[in-house]
Tab-separated table of C-alpha atoms in Angstrom:
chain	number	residue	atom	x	y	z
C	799	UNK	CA	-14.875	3.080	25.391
C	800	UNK	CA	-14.623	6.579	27.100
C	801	UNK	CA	-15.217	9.454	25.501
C	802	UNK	CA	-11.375	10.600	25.026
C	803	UNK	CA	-10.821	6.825	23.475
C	804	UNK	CA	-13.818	7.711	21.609
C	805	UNK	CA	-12.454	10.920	19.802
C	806	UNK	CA	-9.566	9.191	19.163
C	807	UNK	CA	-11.196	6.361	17.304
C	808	UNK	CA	-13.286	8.853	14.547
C	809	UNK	CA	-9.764	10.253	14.004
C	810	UNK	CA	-8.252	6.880	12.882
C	811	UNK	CA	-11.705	6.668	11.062
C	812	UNK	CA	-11.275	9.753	9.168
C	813	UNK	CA	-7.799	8.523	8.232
C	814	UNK	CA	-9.032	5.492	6.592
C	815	UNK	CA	-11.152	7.582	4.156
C	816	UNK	CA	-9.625	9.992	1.813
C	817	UNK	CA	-13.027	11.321	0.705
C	818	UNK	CA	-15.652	12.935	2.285
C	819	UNK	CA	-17.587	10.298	4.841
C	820	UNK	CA	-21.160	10.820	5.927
C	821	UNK	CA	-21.705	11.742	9.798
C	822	UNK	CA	-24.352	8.782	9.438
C	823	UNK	CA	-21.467	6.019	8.243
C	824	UNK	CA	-19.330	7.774	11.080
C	825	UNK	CA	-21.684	6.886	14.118
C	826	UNK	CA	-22.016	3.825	12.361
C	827	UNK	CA	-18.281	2.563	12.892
C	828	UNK	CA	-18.129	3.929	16.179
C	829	UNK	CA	-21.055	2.665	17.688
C	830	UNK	CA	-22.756	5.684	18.414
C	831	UNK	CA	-25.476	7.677	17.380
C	832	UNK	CA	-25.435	10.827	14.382
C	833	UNK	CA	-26.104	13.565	17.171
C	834	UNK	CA	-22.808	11.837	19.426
C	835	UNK	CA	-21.133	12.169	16.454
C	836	UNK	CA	-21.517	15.717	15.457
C	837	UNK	CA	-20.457	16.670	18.989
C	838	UNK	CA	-17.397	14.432	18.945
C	839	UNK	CA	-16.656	16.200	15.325
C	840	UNK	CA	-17.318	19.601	16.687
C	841	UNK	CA	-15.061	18.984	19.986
C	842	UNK	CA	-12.086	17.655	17.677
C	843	UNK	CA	-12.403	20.760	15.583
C	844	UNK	CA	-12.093	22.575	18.573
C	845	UNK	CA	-8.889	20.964	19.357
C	846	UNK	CA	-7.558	22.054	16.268
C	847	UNK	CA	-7.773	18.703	14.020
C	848	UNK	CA	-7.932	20.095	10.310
C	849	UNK	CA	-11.084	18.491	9.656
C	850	UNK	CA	-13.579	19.752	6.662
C	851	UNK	CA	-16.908	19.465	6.099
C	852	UNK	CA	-20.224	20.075	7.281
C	853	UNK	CA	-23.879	18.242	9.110
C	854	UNK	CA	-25.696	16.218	5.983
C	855	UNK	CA	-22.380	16.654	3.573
C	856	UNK	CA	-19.772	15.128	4.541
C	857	UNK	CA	-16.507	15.596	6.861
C	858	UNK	CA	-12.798	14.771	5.551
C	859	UNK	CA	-9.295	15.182	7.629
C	860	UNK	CA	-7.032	17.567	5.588
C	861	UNK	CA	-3.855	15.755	4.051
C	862	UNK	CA	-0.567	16.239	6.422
C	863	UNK	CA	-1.774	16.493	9.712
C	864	UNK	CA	-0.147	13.788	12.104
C	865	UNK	CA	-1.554	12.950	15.801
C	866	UNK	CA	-0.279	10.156	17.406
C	867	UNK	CA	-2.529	7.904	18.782
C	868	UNK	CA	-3.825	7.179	21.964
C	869	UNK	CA	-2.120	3.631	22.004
C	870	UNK	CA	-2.367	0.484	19.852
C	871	UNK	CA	-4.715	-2.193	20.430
C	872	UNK	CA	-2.754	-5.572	20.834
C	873	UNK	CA	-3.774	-6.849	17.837
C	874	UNK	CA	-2.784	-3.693	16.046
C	875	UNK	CA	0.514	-4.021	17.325
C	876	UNK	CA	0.358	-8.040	16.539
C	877	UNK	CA	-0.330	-6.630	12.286
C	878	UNK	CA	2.325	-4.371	12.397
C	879	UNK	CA	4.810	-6.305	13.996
C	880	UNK	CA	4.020	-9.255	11.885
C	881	UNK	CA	3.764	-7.221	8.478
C	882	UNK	CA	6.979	-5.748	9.435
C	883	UNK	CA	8.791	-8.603	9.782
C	884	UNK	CA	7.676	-10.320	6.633
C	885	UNK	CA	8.438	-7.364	4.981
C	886	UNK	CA	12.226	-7.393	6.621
C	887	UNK	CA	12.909	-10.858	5.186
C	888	UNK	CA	11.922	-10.161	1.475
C	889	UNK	CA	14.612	-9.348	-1.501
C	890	UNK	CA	13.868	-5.589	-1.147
C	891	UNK	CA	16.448	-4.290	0.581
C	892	UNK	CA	14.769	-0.647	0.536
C	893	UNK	CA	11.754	-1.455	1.825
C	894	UNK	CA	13.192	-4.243	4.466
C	895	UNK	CA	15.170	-1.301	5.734
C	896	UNK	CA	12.623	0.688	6.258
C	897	UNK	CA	10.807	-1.689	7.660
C	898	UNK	CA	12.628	-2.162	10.509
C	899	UNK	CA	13.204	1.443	11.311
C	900	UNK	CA	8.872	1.956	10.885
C	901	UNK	CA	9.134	-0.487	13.889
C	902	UNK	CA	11.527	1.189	16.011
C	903	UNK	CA	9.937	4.720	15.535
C	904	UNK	CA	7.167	3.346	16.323
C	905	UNK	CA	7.845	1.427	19.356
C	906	UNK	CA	9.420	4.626	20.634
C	907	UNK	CA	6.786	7.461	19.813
C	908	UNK	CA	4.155	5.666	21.777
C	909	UNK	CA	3.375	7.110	24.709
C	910	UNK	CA	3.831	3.371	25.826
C	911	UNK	CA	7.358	2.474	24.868
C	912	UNK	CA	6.840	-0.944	23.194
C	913	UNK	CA	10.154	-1.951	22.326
C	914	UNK	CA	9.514	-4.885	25.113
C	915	UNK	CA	6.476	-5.688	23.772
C	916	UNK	CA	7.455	-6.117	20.148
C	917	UNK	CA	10.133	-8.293	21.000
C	918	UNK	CA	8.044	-10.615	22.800
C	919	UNK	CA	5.093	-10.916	20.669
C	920	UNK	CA	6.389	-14.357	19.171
C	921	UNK	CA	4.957	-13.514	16.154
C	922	UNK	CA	7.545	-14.476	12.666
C	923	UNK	CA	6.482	-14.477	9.021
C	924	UNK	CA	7.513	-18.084	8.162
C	925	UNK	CA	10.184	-18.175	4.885
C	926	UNK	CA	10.705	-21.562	3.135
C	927	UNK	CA	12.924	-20.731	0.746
C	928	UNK	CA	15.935	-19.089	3.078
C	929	UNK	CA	17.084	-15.918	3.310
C	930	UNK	CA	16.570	-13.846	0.467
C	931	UNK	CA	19.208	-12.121	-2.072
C	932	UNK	CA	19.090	-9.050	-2.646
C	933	UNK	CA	17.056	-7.461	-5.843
C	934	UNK	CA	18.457	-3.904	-6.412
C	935	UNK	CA	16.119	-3.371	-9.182
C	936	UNK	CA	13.053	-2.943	-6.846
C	937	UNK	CA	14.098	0.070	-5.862
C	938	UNK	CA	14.252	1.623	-8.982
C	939	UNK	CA	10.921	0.570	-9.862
C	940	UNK	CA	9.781	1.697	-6.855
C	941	UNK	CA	11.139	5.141	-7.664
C	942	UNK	CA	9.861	5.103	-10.749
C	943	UNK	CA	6.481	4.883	-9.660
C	944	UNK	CA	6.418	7.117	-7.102
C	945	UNK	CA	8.040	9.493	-9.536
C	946	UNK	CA	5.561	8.350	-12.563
C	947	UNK	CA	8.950	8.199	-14.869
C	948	UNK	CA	9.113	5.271	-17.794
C	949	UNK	CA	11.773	2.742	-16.985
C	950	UNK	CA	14.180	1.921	-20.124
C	951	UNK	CA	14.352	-2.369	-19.309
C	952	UNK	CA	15.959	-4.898	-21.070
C	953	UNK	CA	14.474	-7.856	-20.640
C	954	UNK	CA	15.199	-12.084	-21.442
C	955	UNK	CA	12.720	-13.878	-22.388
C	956	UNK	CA	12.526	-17.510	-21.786
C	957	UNK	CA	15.365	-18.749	-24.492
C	958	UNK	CA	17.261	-15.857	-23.286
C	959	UNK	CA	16.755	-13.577	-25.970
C	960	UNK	CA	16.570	-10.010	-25.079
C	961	UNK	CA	14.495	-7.134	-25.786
C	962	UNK	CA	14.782	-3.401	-24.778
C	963	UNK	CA	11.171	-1.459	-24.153
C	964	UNK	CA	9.980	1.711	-21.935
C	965	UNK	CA	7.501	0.774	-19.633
C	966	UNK	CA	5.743	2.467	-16.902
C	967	UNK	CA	5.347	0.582	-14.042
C	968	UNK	CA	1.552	-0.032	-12.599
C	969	UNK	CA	1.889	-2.589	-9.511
C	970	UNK	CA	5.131	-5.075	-7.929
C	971	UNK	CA	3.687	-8.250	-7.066
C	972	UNK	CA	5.858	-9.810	-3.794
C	973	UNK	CA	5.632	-13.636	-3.784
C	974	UNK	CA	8.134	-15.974	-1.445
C	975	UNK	CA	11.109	-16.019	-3.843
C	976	UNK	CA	10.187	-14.252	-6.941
C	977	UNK	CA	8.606	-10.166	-7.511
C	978	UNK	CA	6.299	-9.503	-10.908
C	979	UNK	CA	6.317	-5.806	-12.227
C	980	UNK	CA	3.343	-5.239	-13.860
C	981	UNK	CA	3.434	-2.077	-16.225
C	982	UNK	CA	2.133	-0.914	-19.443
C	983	UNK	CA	4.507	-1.774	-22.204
C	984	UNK	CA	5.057	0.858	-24.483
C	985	UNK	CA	6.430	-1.410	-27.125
C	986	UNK	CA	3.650	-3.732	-27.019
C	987	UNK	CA	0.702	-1.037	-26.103
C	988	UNK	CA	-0.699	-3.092	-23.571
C	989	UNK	CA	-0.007	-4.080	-20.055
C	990	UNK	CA	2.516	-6.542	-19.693
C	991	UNK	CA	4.160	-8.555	-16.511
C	992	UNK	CA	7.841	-8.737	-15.542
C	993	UNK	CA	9.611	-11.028	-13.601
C	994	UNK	CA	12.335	-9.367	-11.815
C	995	UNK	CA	15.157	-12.182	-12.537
C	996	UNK	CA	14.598	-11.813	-15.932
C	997	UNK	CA	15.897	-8.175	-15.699
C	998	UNK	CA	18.968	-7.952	-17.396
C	999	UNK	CA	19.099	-3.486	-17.415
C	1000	UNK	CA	16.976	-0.991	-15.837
C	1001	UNK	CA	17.521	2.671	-15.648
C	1002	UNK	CA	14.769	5.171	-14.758
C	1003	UNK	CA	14.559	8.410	-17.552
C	1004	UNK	CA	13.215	11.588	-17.587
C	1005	UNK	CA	10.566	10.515	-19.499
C	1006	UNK	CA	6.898	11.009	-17.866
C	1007	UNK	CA	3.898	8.311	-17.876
C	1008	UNK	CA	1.545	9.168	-20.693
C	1009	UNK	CA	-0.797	8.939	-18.161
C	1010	UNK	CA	-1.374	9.090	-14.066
C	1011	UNK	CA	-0.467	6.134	-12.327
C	1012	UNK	CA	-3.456	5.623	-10.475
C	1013	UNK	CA	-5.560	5.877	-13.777
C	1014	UNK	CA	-3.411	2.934	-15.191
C	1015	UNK	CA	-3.543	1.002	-12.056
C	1016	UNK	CA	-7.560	1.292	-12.514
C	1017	UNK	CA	-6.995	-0.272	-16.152
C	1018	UNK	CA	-5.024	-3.087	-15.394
C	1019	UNK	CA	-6.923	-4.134	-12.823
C	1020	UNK	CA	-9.815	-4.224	-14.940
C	1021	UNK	CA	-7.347	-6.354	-18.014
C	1022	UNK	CA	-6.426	-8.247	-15.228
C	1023	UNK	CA	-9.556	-9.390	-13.428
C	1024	UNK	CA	-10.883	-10.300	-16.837
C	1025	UNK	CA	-8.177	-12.451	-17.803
C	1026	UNK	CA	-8.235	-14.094	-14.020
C	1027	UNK	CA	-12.358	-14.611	-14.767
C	1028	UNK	CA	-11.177	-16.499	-18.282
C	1029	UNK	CA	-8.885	-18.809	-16.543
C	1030	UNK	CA	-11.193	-19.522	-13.756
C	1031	UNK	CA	-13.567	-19.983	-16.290
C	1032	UNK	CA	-12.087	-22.426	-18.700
C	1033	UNK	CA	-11.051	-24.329	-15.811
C	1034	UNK	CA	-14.279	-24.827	-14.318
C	1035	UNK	CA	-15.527	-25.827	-17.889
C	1036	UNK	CA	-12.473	-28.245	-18.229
């Protein structure tokens, strides 16, 4: 690639990483050796890209800086088009909204206007089970999580007894035709998964996580890749 191409690519690299990444790793991914890439580093500073750092440390873009890029690769395009569409066609009516308008903005801000491009890509998620309904609660868990507030839910269990817990919401699972909530359970103390059609109420509160969200999405993971080892396990042994 040219040199402007070039520039352009450790940009989208240091956009990937939201720490610190080594000039070293840098000229790694690009291709290109350290001394290249402390030039390309220094020119882009230069051009007034926010970028922090220093030679043997480390270099990291500053959050909120936006520079649209230099044009998509066709399999970019092919991932976003695709992801966009599957996303369109699910139960979420929130996020298939703003699916479609991620897609139009941008097939518009390129400096390529794709809009032909995206139509013709003949690429379509594939959804057996028809078109979706709508699940309104996935919004508010959605909000909740971005707002780290506890959800009040009441919730049926199998026999259609009901129960009413807080819970703060860690993850949504989206499957073809069904959404799990996983979230600690504040009745229970322990993380607990919800299926959506089993959610009879739901109202976010006022009430704040007892602790961050991304701490709590580090602990379930853990509770839940040791439970998914123990059923792997057993059925190996069976």
């Amino acid at each position: 690639m040219d040199r402007t191409q070039r520039l352009f690519a450790v940009m989208d690299a240091l956009r990937r990483h939201r720490h610190p990444v080594t000039a070293a790793q840098l000229a790694e991914e690009q291709g290109v050796s350290v001394r290249t890439l402390y030039r390309d580093v220094q020119t882009l500073i230069g051009l007034g890209a926010p970028i922090d750092g220093e030679a043997g440390v480390g270099y990291v873009l500053r959050a909120g800086f936006f520079l649209p890029p230099l044009m998509f690769t066709a399999e970019e395009l092919e991932a976003l088009v695709l992801g966009a569409r599957w996303v369109g066609g699910q139960a979420d009516e929130g996020l298939a909204g703003a699916a479609r308008n991620a897609l139009a903005k941008i097939a518009t801000a390129s400096p390529d206007d794709l809009r032909g491009r995206i139509d013709d890509l003949g690429l379509w998620p594939v959804v057996l089970r028809g078109e979706a309904a709508p699940v309104p609660v996935l919004g508010l868990v959605r909000q909740a999580m971005r707002q780290e507030r506890a959800l009040a839910l009441r919730y049926a269990d199998e026999g259609g007894r009901t129960s009413e817990r807080d819970i703060w919401p860690v993850q949504i699972a989206y499957y073809e035709g069904k959404q799990i909530v996983a979230a600690w359970c504040c009745l229970r103390a322990a993380f607990r998964h919800f299926r959506t059609d089993r959610i009879v109420g739901l109202t976010v509160t006022d009430r704040p996580y007892g602790k961050p969200r991304r701490t709590l999405g580090k602990e379930w993971y853990v509770v839940w890749e040791r439970e998914r080892k123990l059923r792997h396990g057993d059925e190996a042994g069976a």
